[in-house]
mmCIF file of C-alpha atoms in Angstrom:
data_model
loop_
_atom_site.group_PDB
_atom_site.id
_atom_site.type_symbol
_atom_site.label_atom_id
_atom_site.label_comp_id
_atom_site.label_asym_id
_atom_site.label_seq_id
_atom_site.Cartn_x
_atom_site.Cartn_y
_atom_site.Cartn_z
ATOM 1 C CA MET A 5 -24.091 -15.125 0.007
ATOM 2 C CA ASN A 6 -23.699 -12.421 2.504
ATOM 3 C CA LEU A 7 -20.323 -11.129 3.160
ATOM 4 C CA PRO A 8 -18.941 -12.232 6.477
ATOM 5 C CA GLU A 9 -17.399 -9.799 9.067
ATOM 6 C CA LEU A 10 -13.698 -9.583 9.202
ATOM 7 C CA LYS A 11 -12.428 -10.285 12.771
ATOM 8 C CA ILE A 12 -8.888 -9.350 13.711
ATOM 9 C CA GLY A 13 -8.531 -10.183 17.321
ATOM 10 C CA ASP A 14 -10.941 -8.016 19.241
ATOM 11 C CA LEU A 15 -11.426 -5.836 16.232
ATOM 12 C CA THR A 16 -14.423 -6.589 13.955
ATOM 13 C CA ALA A 17 -15.055 -4.985 10.554
ATOM 14 C CA LYS A 18 -18.643 -5.392 9.338
ATOM 15 C CA ILE A 19 -17.437 -5.662 5.803
ATOM 16 C CA PRO A 20 -14.551 -7.674 4.864
ATOM 17 C CA VAL A 21 -12.917 -5.014 2.897
ATOM 18 C CA ILE A 22 -9.566 -3.105 3.716
ATOM 19 C CA GLN A 23 -8.891 0.040 1.771
ATOM 20 C CA GLY A 24 -5.310 -0.224 0.780
ATOM 21 C CA GLY A 25 -2.803 2.509 1.748
ATOM 22 C CA MET A 26 -1.843 4.869 -1.212
ATOM 23 C CA GLY A 27 0.813 7.372 -1.058
ATOM 24 C CA ILE A 28 1.645 10.021 -1.616
ATOM 25 C CA GLY A 29 -1.468 11.814 -0.493
ATOM 26 C CA ILE A 30 -4.054 9.455 -2.031
ATOM 27 C CA SER A 31 -5.407 7.882 1.033
ATOM 28 C CA LEU A 32 -5.219 10.182 3.919
ATOM 29 C CA ASN A 33 -7.891 11.078 6.513
ATOM 30 C CA ARG A 34 -10.857 11.688 4.293
ATOM 31 C CA LEU A 35 -10.724 8.516 2.373
ATOM 32 C CA ALA A 36 -9.700 6.174 5.344
ATOM 33 C CA GLY A 37 -12.310 7.858 7.635
ATOM 34 C CA SER A 38 -15.059 7.458 4.876
ATOM 35 C CA VAL A 39 -14.234 3.745 4.430
ATOM 36 C CA ALA A 40 -14.152 3.072 8.176
ATOM 37 C CA ALA A 41 -17.551 4.743 8.596
ATOM 38 C CA GLN A 42 -19.028 2.259 6.123
ATOM 39 C CA GLY A 43 -17.825 -0.756 8.035
ATOM 40 C CA GLY A 44 -14.602 -1.451 6.275
ATOM 41 C CA ILE A 45 -11.026 -0.788 7.484
ATOM 42 C CA GLY A 46 -9.577 2.685 6.416
ATOM 43 C CA ILE A 47 -5.796 2.856 5.786
ATOM 44 C CA LEU A 48 -3.726 6.039 5.599
ATOM 45 C CA SER A 49 -0.369 5.976 3.997
ATOM 46 C CA THR A 50 2.612 7.384 5.834
ATOM 47 C CA ALA A 51 4.573 8.110 2.746
ATOM 48 C CA GLN A 52 5.247 11.787 3.039
ATOM 49 C CA ILE A 53 2.085 12.190 4.955
ATOM 50 C CA GLY A 54 2.956 15.725 5.916
ATOM 51 C CA PHE A 55 3.632 16.978 2.323
ATOM 52 C CA GLN A 56 0.714 19.506 2.640
ATOM 53 C CA GLU A 57 2.168 21.052 5.822
ATOM 54 C CA GLU A 58 3.953 24.333 5.823
ATOM 55 C CA LYS A 59 7.197 23.081 7.208
ATOM 56 C CA PHE A 60 7.482 19.989 5.084
ATOM 57 C CA GLN A 61 10.028 21.211 2.647
ATOM 58 C CA ARG A 62 12.352 22.589 5.481
ATOM 59 C CA ALA A 63 11.931 19.456 7.750
ATOM 60 C CA SER A 64 10.250 16.654 5.876
ATOM 61 C CA VAL A 65 10.986 13.790 8.434
ATOM 62 C CA ARG A 66 9.920 15.764 11.569
ATOM 63 C CA THR A 67 6.880 17.203 9.924
ATOM 64 C CA ASN A 68 5.858 13.678 8.673
ATOM 65 C CA LEU A 69 6.127 12.194 12.161
ATOM 66 C CA GLN A 70 4.117 15.063 13.699
ATOM 67 C CA THR A 71 1.436 14.749 11.011
ATOM 68 C CA ILE A 72 0.698 11.171 11.673
ATOM 69 C CA LYS A 73 -1.439 11.695 14.684
ATOM 70 C CA LYS A 74 -3.046 14.879 13.128
ATOM 71 C CA GLN A 75 -4.214 12.877 10.137
ATOM 72 C CA LEU A 76 -5.551 10.012 12.232
ATOM 73 C CA ASP A 77 -7.423 12.188 14.376
ATOM 74 C CA LYS A 78 -9.113 13.840 11.472
ATOM 75 C CA ALA A 79 -10.200 10.519 10.138
ATOM 76 C CA ARG A 80 -11.521 9.469 13.390
ATOM 77 C CA SER A 81 -13.752 12.419 13.582
ATOM 78 C CA PHE A 82 -15.942 11.127 10.865
ATOM 79 C CA ALA A 83 -15.127 7.277 11.042
ATOM 80 C CA LYS A 84 -18.164 6.631 13.231
ATOM 81 C CA GLY A 85 -16.090 4.535 15.518
ATOM 82 C CA GLY A 86 -14.704 2.432 12.601
ATOM 83 C CA ILE A 87 -11.284 0.799 12.190
ATOM 84 C CA LEU A 88 -8.355 2.855 11.105
ATOM 85 C CA GLY A 89 -4.691 2.161 10.590
ATOM 86 C CA PHE A 90 -1.556 2.933 8.541
ATOM 87 C CA ASN A 91 0.326 1.349 5.816
ATOM 88 C CA VAL A 92 4.094 1.765 6.561
ATOM 89 C CA MET A 93 6.769 0.756 3.961
ATOM 90 C CA VAL A 94 9.736 -1.090 5.442
ATOM 91 C CA ALA A 95 11.851 0.777 2.911
ATOM 92 C CA SER A 96 10.764 4.138 4.525
ATOM 93 C CA PHE A 97 13.502 6.347 5.984
ATOM 94 C CA ARG A 98 13.600 5.954 9.833
ATOM 95 C CA TYR A 99 11.070 3.192 9.457
ATOM 96 C CA ASP A 100 11.190 2.408 13.246
ATOM 97 C CA GLU A 101 10.342 5.834 14.239
ATOM 98 C CA VAL A 102 7.455 5.911 11.763
ATOM 99 C CA VAL A 103 5.984 2.707 13.150
ATOM 100 C CA LYS A 104 6.188 4.014 16.730
ATOM 101 C CA ALA A 105 4.529 7.258 15.821
ATOM 102 C CA THR A 106 1.531 5.334 14.366
ATOM 103 C CA VAL A 107 1.256 3.304 17.541
ATOM 104 C CA GLU A 108 1.532 6.342 19.693
ATOM 105 C CA ALA A 109 -1.124 7.955 17.463
ATOM 106 C CA GLY A 110 -3.542 5.124 18.431
ATOM 107 C CA ALA A 111 -3.534 3.238 15.147
ATOM 108 C CA ASP A 112 -5.781 0.188 15.253
ATOM 109 C CA VAL A 113 -3.833 -1.672 12.659
ATOM 110 C CA ILE A 114 -0.517 -1.418 10.887
ATOM 111 C CA ILE A 115 0.117 -3.112 7.436
ATOM 112 C CA SER A 116 3.748 -3.233 6.443
ATOM 113 C CA GLY A 117 5.265 -4.115 3.140
ATOM 114 C CA ALA A 118 7.943 -3.000 0.488
ATOM 115 C CA GLY A 119 10.388 -5.178 2.372
ATOM 116 C CA LEU A 120 10.180 -7.821 5.066
ATOM 117 C CA PRO A 121 9.005 -6.177 8.412
ATOM 118 C CA MET A 122 11.273 -8.315 10.641
ATOM 119 C CA ASN A 123 11.238 -6.279 13.681
ATOM 120 C CA LEU A 124 7.734 -4.989 13.512
ATOM 121 C CA PRO A 125 6.566 -6.908 16.693
ATOM 122 C CA GLU A 126 9.404 -5.197 18.706
ATOM 123 C CA LEU A 127 8.391 -1.788 17.532
ATOM 124 C CA VAL A 128 4.687 -2.204 18.396
ATOM 125 C CA GLY A 129 5.542 -3.990 21.882
ATOM 126 C CA ASN A 130 2.472 -4.556 23.995
ATOM 127 C CA ALA A 131 0.310 -1.928 22.286
ATOM 128 C CA LYS A 132 -3.162 -3.097 21.185
ATOM 129 C CA THR A 133 -2.323 -2.170 17.524
ATOM 130 C CA LYS A 134 -2.727 -5.196 15.349
ATOM 131 C CA ILE A 135 0.124 -5.887 12.852
ATOM 132 C CA ALA A 136 0.200 -7.451 9.420
ATOM 133 C CA PRO A 137 2.980 -8.146 6.977
ATOM 134 C CA ILE A 138 2.349 -7.960 3.193
ATOM 135 C CA VAL A 139 3.667 -10.990 1.491
ATOM 136 C CA SER A 140 3.561 -12.147 -2.219
ATOM 137 C CA SER A 141 4.758 -15.799 -1.850
ATOM 138 C CA VAL A 142 4.777 -18.578 0.626
ATOM 139 C CA LYS A 143 8.480 -18.024 0.873
ATOM 140 C CA ALA A 144 8.116 -14.545 2.231
ATOM 141 C CA ALA A 145 5.347 -15.697 4.704
ATOM 142 C CA LYS A 146 7.688 -18.497 6.154
ATOM 143 C CA ILE A 147 10.645 -16.201 6.672
ATOM 144 C CA ILE A 148 8.539 -13.472 8.536
ATOM 145 C CA LEU A 149 6.332 -15.728 10.700
ATOM 146 C CA ARG A 150 9.202 -18.052 11.557
ATOM 147 C CA ASN A 151 11.305 -14.961 12.603
ATOM 148 C CA TRP A 152 8.400 -13.470 14.565
ATOM 149 C CA ALA A 153 7.759 -16.707 16.371
ATOM 150 C CA LYS A 154 11.451 -17.462 17.227
ATOM 151 C CA LYS A 155 12.494 -13.752 18.183
ATOM 152 C CA TYR A 156 9.406 -12.534 19.649
ATOM 153 C CA ASN A 157 7.192 -15.385 20.530
ATOM 154 C CA ARG A 158 4.273 -14.043 18.834
ATOM 155 C CA THR A 159 2.677 -14.190 15.392
ATOM 156 C CA ALA A 160 0.793 -11.839 12.828
ATOM 157 C CA ASP A 161 -2.664 -10.615 13.791
ATOM 158 C CA PHE A 162 -3.413 -11.005 10.122
ATOM 159 C CA VAL A 163 -1.643 -11.341 6.921
ATOM 160 C CA VAL A 164 -2.133 -9.417 3.439
ATOM 161 C CA ILE A 165 -1.287 -11.287 0.307
ATOM 162 C CA GLU A 166 -0.500 -8.910 -2.446
ATOM 163 C CA GLY A 167 -0.814 -10.384 -6.080
ATOM 164 C CA PRO A 168 0.686 -9.170 -9.294
ATOM 165 C CA LYS A 169 -2.264 -7.123 -10.370
ATOM 166 C CA ALA A 170 -1.725 -4.437 -7.773
ATOM 167 C CA GLY A 171 -0.828 -0.883 -8.302
ATOM 168 C CA GLY A 172 2.355 0.679 -7.040
ATOM 169 C CA HIS A 173 5.412 -1.524 -6.127
ATOM 170 C CA LEU A 174 5.031 -5.113 -6.668
ATOM 171 C CA GLY A 175 6.755 -7.898 -4.654
ATOM 172 C CA PHE A 176 7.958 -9.740 -7.690
ATOM 173 C CA LYS A 177 10.788 -9.373 -10.120
ATOM 174 C CA ALA A 178 9.873 -8.086 -13.590
ATOM 175 C CA THR A 179 10.476 -11.512 -14.974
ATOM 176 C CA GLU A 180 8.276 -13.288 -12.496
ATOM 177 C CA ILE A 181 5.088 -11.403 -12.960
ATOM 178 C CA GLU A 182 3.658 -13.108 -15.929
ATOM 179 C CA HIS A 183 3.966 -16.487 -14.428
ATOM 180 C CA ALA A 184 2.543 -15.159 -11.123
ATOM 181 C CA MET A 185 -0.575 -13.819 -13.002
ATOM 182 C CA GLN A 186 -1.249 -17.636 -13.880
ATOM 183 C CA THR A 187 -0.404 -19.189 -10.536
ATOM 184 C CA MET A 188 -1.432 -16.631 -7.863
ATOM 185 C CA ASP A 189 -4.388 -18.540 -6.722
ATOM 186 C CA ASP A 190 -2.206 -21.652 -6.063
ATOM 187 C CA GLU A 191 0.219 -19.501 -4.144
ATOM 188 C CA VAL A 192 -2.698 -18.066 -2.088
ATOM 189 C CA VAL A 193 -3.804 -21.611 -1.015
ATOM 190 C CA LYS A 194 -0.159 -22.466 -0.030
ATOM 191 C CA ILE A 195 0.243 -19.301 2.101
ATOM 192 C CA ILE A 196 -3.110 -19.883 3.923
ATOM 193 C CA ALA A 197 -2.005 -23.578 4.597
ATOM 194 C CA HIS A 198 1.249 -22.450 6.050
ATOM 195 C CA ILE A 199 -0.376 -19.719 8.121
ATOM 196 C CA LYS A 200 -2.722 -22.415 9.699
ATOM 197 C CA GLU A 201 0.528 -23.838 11.259
ATOM 198 C CA TYR A 202 0.912 -20.643 13.216
ATOM 199 C CA GLU A 203 -2.755 -20.555 14.048
ATOM 200 C CA GLU A 204 -2.322 -23.859 15.817
ATOM 201 C CA LYS A 205 0.958 -23.107 17.373
ATOM 202 C CA PHE A 206 -0.346 -19.833 18.925
ATOM 203 C CA ASP A 207 -3.908 -20.918 19.324
ATOM 204 C CA THR A 208 -5.406 -18.030 17.511
ATOM 205 C CA LYS A 209 -7.066 -16.999 14.281
ATOM 206 C CA ILE A 210 -4.983 -15.346 11.659
ATOM 207 C CA PRO A 211 -7.198 -13.853 8.985
ATOM 208 C CA VAL A 212 -5.673 -13.721 5.467
ATOM 209 C CA VAL A 213 -6.624 -10.716 3.135
ATOM 210 C CA PHE A 214 -5.940 -10.728 -0.596
ATOM 211 C CA ALA A 215 -4.949 -7.653 -2.375
ATOM 212 C CA GLY A 216 -4.257 -6.807 -6.079
ATOM 213 C CA GLY A 217 -6.823 -6.595 -8.739
ATOM 214 C CA VAL A 218 -9.869 -6.869 -6.543
ATOM 215 C CA TRP A 219 -12.743 -4.829 -8.021
ATOM 216 C CA ASP A 220 -16.169 -6.271 -7.480
ATOM 217 C CA ARG A 221 -18.276 -8.565 -5.433
ATOM 218 C CA ALA A 222 -17.332 -11.512 -7.659
ATOM 219 C CA ASP A 223 -13.597 -10.906 -6.923
ATOM 220 C CA ILE A 224 -14.360 -10.836 -3.249
ATOM 221 C CA GLU A 225 -16.364 -14.167 -3.379
ATOM 222 C CA HIS A 226 -13.431 -15.674 -5.459
ATOM 223 C CA TYR A 227 -10.853 -14.995 -2.695
ATOM 224 C CA LEU A 228 -13.247 -15.948 0.118
ATOM 225 C CA ASN A 229 -13.849 -19.143 -1.627
ATOM 226 C CA LEU A 230 -10.142 -19.685 -1.802
ATOM 227 C CA GLY A 231 -9.946 -19.533 2.045
ATOM 228 C CA CYS A 232 -9.263 -15.676 2.570
ATOM 229 C CA SER A 233 -11.078 -13.786 5.258
ATOM 230 C CA GLY A 234 -11.367 -10.590 3.324
ATOM 231 C CA VAL A 235 -9.901 -8.581 0.570
ATOM 232 C CA GLN A 236 -7.951 -5.109 0.230
ATOM 233 C CA MET A 237 -8.887 -2.711 -2.402
ATOM 234 C CA ALA A 238 -7.061 0.452 -3.315
ATOM 235 C CA THR A 239 -7.371 1.545 -6.921
ATOM 236 C CA ARG A 240 -11.108 1.441 -7.069
ATOM 237 C CA PHE A 241 -11.340 3.944 -4.259
ATOM 238 C CA ILE A 242 -9.384 6.531 -6.204
ATOM 239 C CA GLY A 243 -12.654 7.019 -8.266
ATOM 240 C CA THR A 244 -14.652 8.450 -5.287
ATOM 241 C CA GLU A 245 -15.378 12.002 -4.078
ATOM 242 C CA GLU A 246 -13.771 11.039 -0.716
ATOM 243 C CA CYS A 247 -10.368 10.041 -2.169
ATOM 244 C CA ASP A 248 -7.811 12.673 -0.949
ATOM 245 C CA ALA A 249 -6.183 13.032 -4.444
ATOM 246 C CA PRO A 250 -6.940 16.098 -6.425
ATOM 247 C CA ASP A 251 -9.305 16.161 -9.275
ATOM 248 C CA ASP A 252 -6.656 16.289 -12.067
ATOM 249 C CA PHE A 253 -5.221 13.195 -10.661
ATOM 250 C CA LYS A 254 -8.608 11.266 -10.553
ATOM 251 C CA ASP A 255 -9.064 12.678 -14.262
ATOM 252 C CA ARG A 256 -6.037 10.596 -15.458
ATOM 253 C CA PHE A 257 -8.102 7.347 -14.318
ATOM 254 C CA LEU A 258 -11.255 8.740 -15.995
ATOM 255 C CA LYS A 259 -9.309 9.035 -19.326
ATOM 256 C CA ALA A 260 -7.214 5.964 -19.085
ATOM 257 C CA THR A 261 -7.654 2.877 -21.248
ATOM 258 C CA GLU A 262 -6.533 -0.657 -20.419
ATOM 259 C CA ASP A 263 -3.731 -0.138 -22.736
ATOM 260 C CA ASP A 264 -2.560 2.850 -20.762
ATOM 261 C CA ILE A 265 -1.572 0.836 -17.695
ATOM 262 C CA HIS A 266 1.960 -0.645 -17.712
ATOM 263 C CA LEU A 267 4.759 -1.704 -15.478
ATOM 264 C CA THR A 268 7.528 0.897 -14.963
ATOM 265 C CA THR A 269 10.897 0.931 -13.294
ATOM 266 C CA SER A 270 11.205 2.038 -9.736
ATOM 267 C CA PRO A 271 14.251 3.496 -7.950
ATOM 268 C CA VAL A 272 13.938 0.930 -5.305
ATOM 269 C CA GLY A 273 14.645 -1.900 -7.450
ATOM 270 C CA LEU A 274 11.004 -3.227 -7.744
ATOM 271 C CA PRO A 275 8.661 -3.002 -10.735
ATOM 272 C CA GLY A 276 5.740 -0.681 -10.211
ATOM 273 C CA ARG A 277 2.479 -0.443 -12.057
ATOM 274 C CA ALA A 278 1.298 2.988 -13.303
ATOM 275 C CA ILE A 279 -0.680 4.897 -15.948
ATOM 276 C CA ASP A 280 1.391 6.019 -19.050
ATOM 277 C CA ASN A 281 2.214 9.475 -19.300
ATOM 278 C CA LYS A 282 5.087 11.890 -20.223
ATOM 279 C CA PHE A 283 6.986 10.700 -17.078
ATOM 280 C CA THR A 284 6.868 6.994 -17.699
ATOM 281 C CA GLU A 285 7.791 7.680 -21.313
ATOM 282 C CA THR A 286 10.831 9.540 -20.272
ATOM 283 C CA ILE A 287 11.871 7.006 -17.769
ATOM 284 C CA SER A 288 11.199 4.042 -20.278
ATOM 285 C CA ALA A 289 13.299 5.878 -22.948
ATOM 286 C CA GLY A 290 16.173 6.435 -20.441
ATOM 287 C CA VAL A 291 16.227 2.946 -18.852
ATOM 288 C CA THR A 292 18.549 1.413 -21.476
ATOM 289 C CA ALA A 293 21.105 4.100 -21.450
ATOM 290 C CA TYR A 294 20.887 4.215 -17.697
ATOM 291 C CA LYS A 295 21.701 0.508 -17.264
ATOM 292 C CA ALA A 296 24.474 0.803 -19.839
ATOM 293 C CA GLN A 297 26.272 3.678 -17.829
ATOM 294 C CA GLU A 298 29.545 2.728 -16.160
ATOM 295 C CA ALA A 299 29.666 3.439 -12.500
ATOM 296 C CA PRO A 300 28.832 5.901 -11.006
ATOM 297 C CA LYS A 301 25.455 6.034 -12.707
ATOM 298 C CA THR A 302 23.697 9.322 -13.100
ATOM 299 C CA PRO A 303 19.898 10.019 -12.750
ATOM 300 C CA ILE A 304 17.609 9.940 -15.883
ATOM 301 C CA ILE A 305 15.686 12.806 -14.304
ATOM 302 C CA PRO A 306 18.046 15.122 -12.245
ATOM 303 C CA ILE A 307 16.921 15.264 -8.417
ATOM 304 C CA ALA A 308 16.260 18.794 -7.109
ATOM 305 C CA LYS A 309 16.210 18.009 -3.423
ATOM 306 C CA CYS A 310 16.225 14.864 -1.183
ATOM 307 C CA LEU A 311 13.142 14.493 0.942
ATOM 308 C CA ASN A 312 14.358 11.657 2.869
ATOM 309 C CA CYS A 313 11.611 9.099 1.849
ATOM 310 C CA LEU A 314 13.756 5.892 1.596
ATOM 311 C CA GLN A 315 16.473 4.403 3.604
ATOM 312 C CA ILE A 316 19.911 5.550 2.680
ATOM 313 C CA LYS A 317 21.077 2.066 1.702
ATOM 314 C CA LEU A 318 18.331 1.906 -0.900
ATOM 315 C CA CYS A 319 18.601 5.276 -2.296
ATOM 316 C CA ASP A 320 21.628 7.478 -3.324
ATOM 317 C CA ARG A 321 20.271 10.434 -4.985
ATOM 318 C CA LYS A 322 23.421 10.970 -7.169
ATOM 319 C CA THR A 323 22.768 7.525 -8.859
ATOM 320 C CA ILE A 324 19.255 6.561 -8.773
ATOM 321 C CA PRO A 325 17.278 6.892 -12.057
ATOM 322 C CA TYR A 326 14.860 9.387 -10.454
ATOM 323 C CA CYS A 327 13.434 10.739 -7.097
ATOM 324 C CA ILE A 328 10.259 8.646 -6.286
ATOM 325 C CA SER A 329 8.985 11.215 -3.902
ATOM 326 C CA GLU A 330 9.327 13.966 -6.517
ATOM 327 C CA ALA A 331 7.511 11.883 -9.086
ATOM 328 C CA LEU A 332 4.712 11.033 -6.704
ATOM 329 C CA LEU A 333 4.497 14.533 -5.390
ATOM 330 C CA ASN A 334 4.092 15.836 -8.984
ATOM 331 C CA SER A 335 1.083 13.574 -9.455
ATOM 332 C CA VAL A 336 -0.756 15.265 -6.529
ATOM 333 C CA GLU A 337 0.506 18.753 -7.046
ATOM 334 C CA HIS A 338 -1.046 19.438 -10.409
ATOM 335 C CA ASN A 339 1.902 18.214 -12.541
ATOM 336 C CA THR A 340 0.296 14.979 -13.761
ATOM 337 C CA ASP A 341 2.267 14.736 -16.859
ATOM 338 C CA MET A 342 5.488 14.409 -15.021
ATOM 339 C CA GLY A 343 4.078 12.614 -12.043
ATOM 340 C CA LEU A 344 4.007 8.857 -11.206
ATOM 341 C CA ILE A 345 0.399 7.730 -11.157
ATOM 342 C CA PHE A 346 0.262 4.352 -9.573
ATOM 343 C CA SER A 347 -2.696 2.001 -10.600
ATOM 344 C CA GLY A 348 -3.723 -1.462 -10.375
ATOM 345 C CA THR A 349 -4.602 -3.436 -13.565
ATOM 346 C CA ASN A 350 -8.234 -2.322 -13.242
ATOM 347 C CA GLY A 351 -7.575 1.473 -12.996
ATOM 348 C CA TYR A 352 -9.100 1.832 -16.522
ATOM 349 C CA LYS A 353 -12.445 0.679 -15.051
ATOM 350 C CA ILE A 354 -12.904 3.896 -13.245
ATOM 351 C CA ASN A 355 -15.295 5.684 -15.575
ATOM 352 C CA GLU A 356 -17.173 8.114 -13.062
ATOM 353 C CA ILE A 357 -16.493 9.644 -9.705
ATOM 354 C CA THR A 358 -18.800 7.919 -7.221
ATOM 355 C CA THR A 359 -18.835 7.843 -3.359
ATOM 356 C CA VAL A 360 -17.404 5.410 -0.965
ATOM 357 C CA LYS A 361 -20.921 4.729 0.287
ATOM 358 C CA ALA A 362 -22.070 3.745 -3.154
ATOM 359 C CA ILE A 363 -19.195 1.378 -3.584
ATOM 360 C CA PHE A 364 -19.950 -0.327 -0.396
ATOM 361 C CA GLU A 365 -23.652 -0.660 -1.417
ATOM 362 C CA GLU A 366 -22.779 -2.216 -4.619
ATOM 363 C CA LEU A 367 -20.268 -4.726 -2.972
ATOM 364 C CA THR A 368 -22.820 -5.727 -0.310
ATOM 365 C CA ALA A 369 -26.001 -5.828 -2.503
#
């Protein structure tokens, strides 16, 4: 079968592949622009997007907001007119401002997860920017779509379903993941069926895109056969020349085995999947003692400086186990031993550095 186009309203991606947003600094202008140029949808992560800028350490929030348009414009310069957008975490510090900045910058799409994006339609307003929530269950889909319909009289332009094989933060409790591994296909079918109700209500097509563990053409066809309109791939694009991560970060994937990729504890209360290193060993060793501490808790790894990455209600630097920004920044600033290196379950399959073009040629052959 030939891969179908992915149509999102008046946008059309020739290849039904969205490149997942990866922060900090993994999917920026070069990777996103390269994916868009090949006919997919390129996604930049807004997580500490300005970390390479001179003023970042002094004014991280302002620098991040100012860098959004700068990064998008760079991506457009070689995207060949392709579709570009942003991944914005609901848990982000000053989430509303970040979303508005991506809209003002001219984003084609916004994908939003790490929480329920309940007010996303309000933030986007009448802009042409298409919006998609990330959900991992039919329950989450029901909550979001019902709220959007009732409060804003609109629905999602597309929906991203993230399964338990994804890298980074997962939308499951640690105790739910093993069960989700076995039942995710059934959940996908249920979510698609529920979304059809809103397609009928709003007389529109709402494409469903599956993310998490998608690696090759067979995976794509599997989810298309379940009723999805496309897939989202993130980890696989780390093994490309165009990926914005430094070489020593990519080298961790080249050397990783399947046994090196495990779930780890995140400060935001969700499990996350990453490559084992000294950092994850330190966190794992300290978790039991951390949980046993009587209030107030103290960090497993002392936090040098708050860079305002998460909403205050989610993060108290005096009590969280470690600073996730600091850990993610370490991984892209040549301290991969003490960095958090997020990876999907298939990260160990990266055994060479290829190109975005070569991946798309393989997927569409």
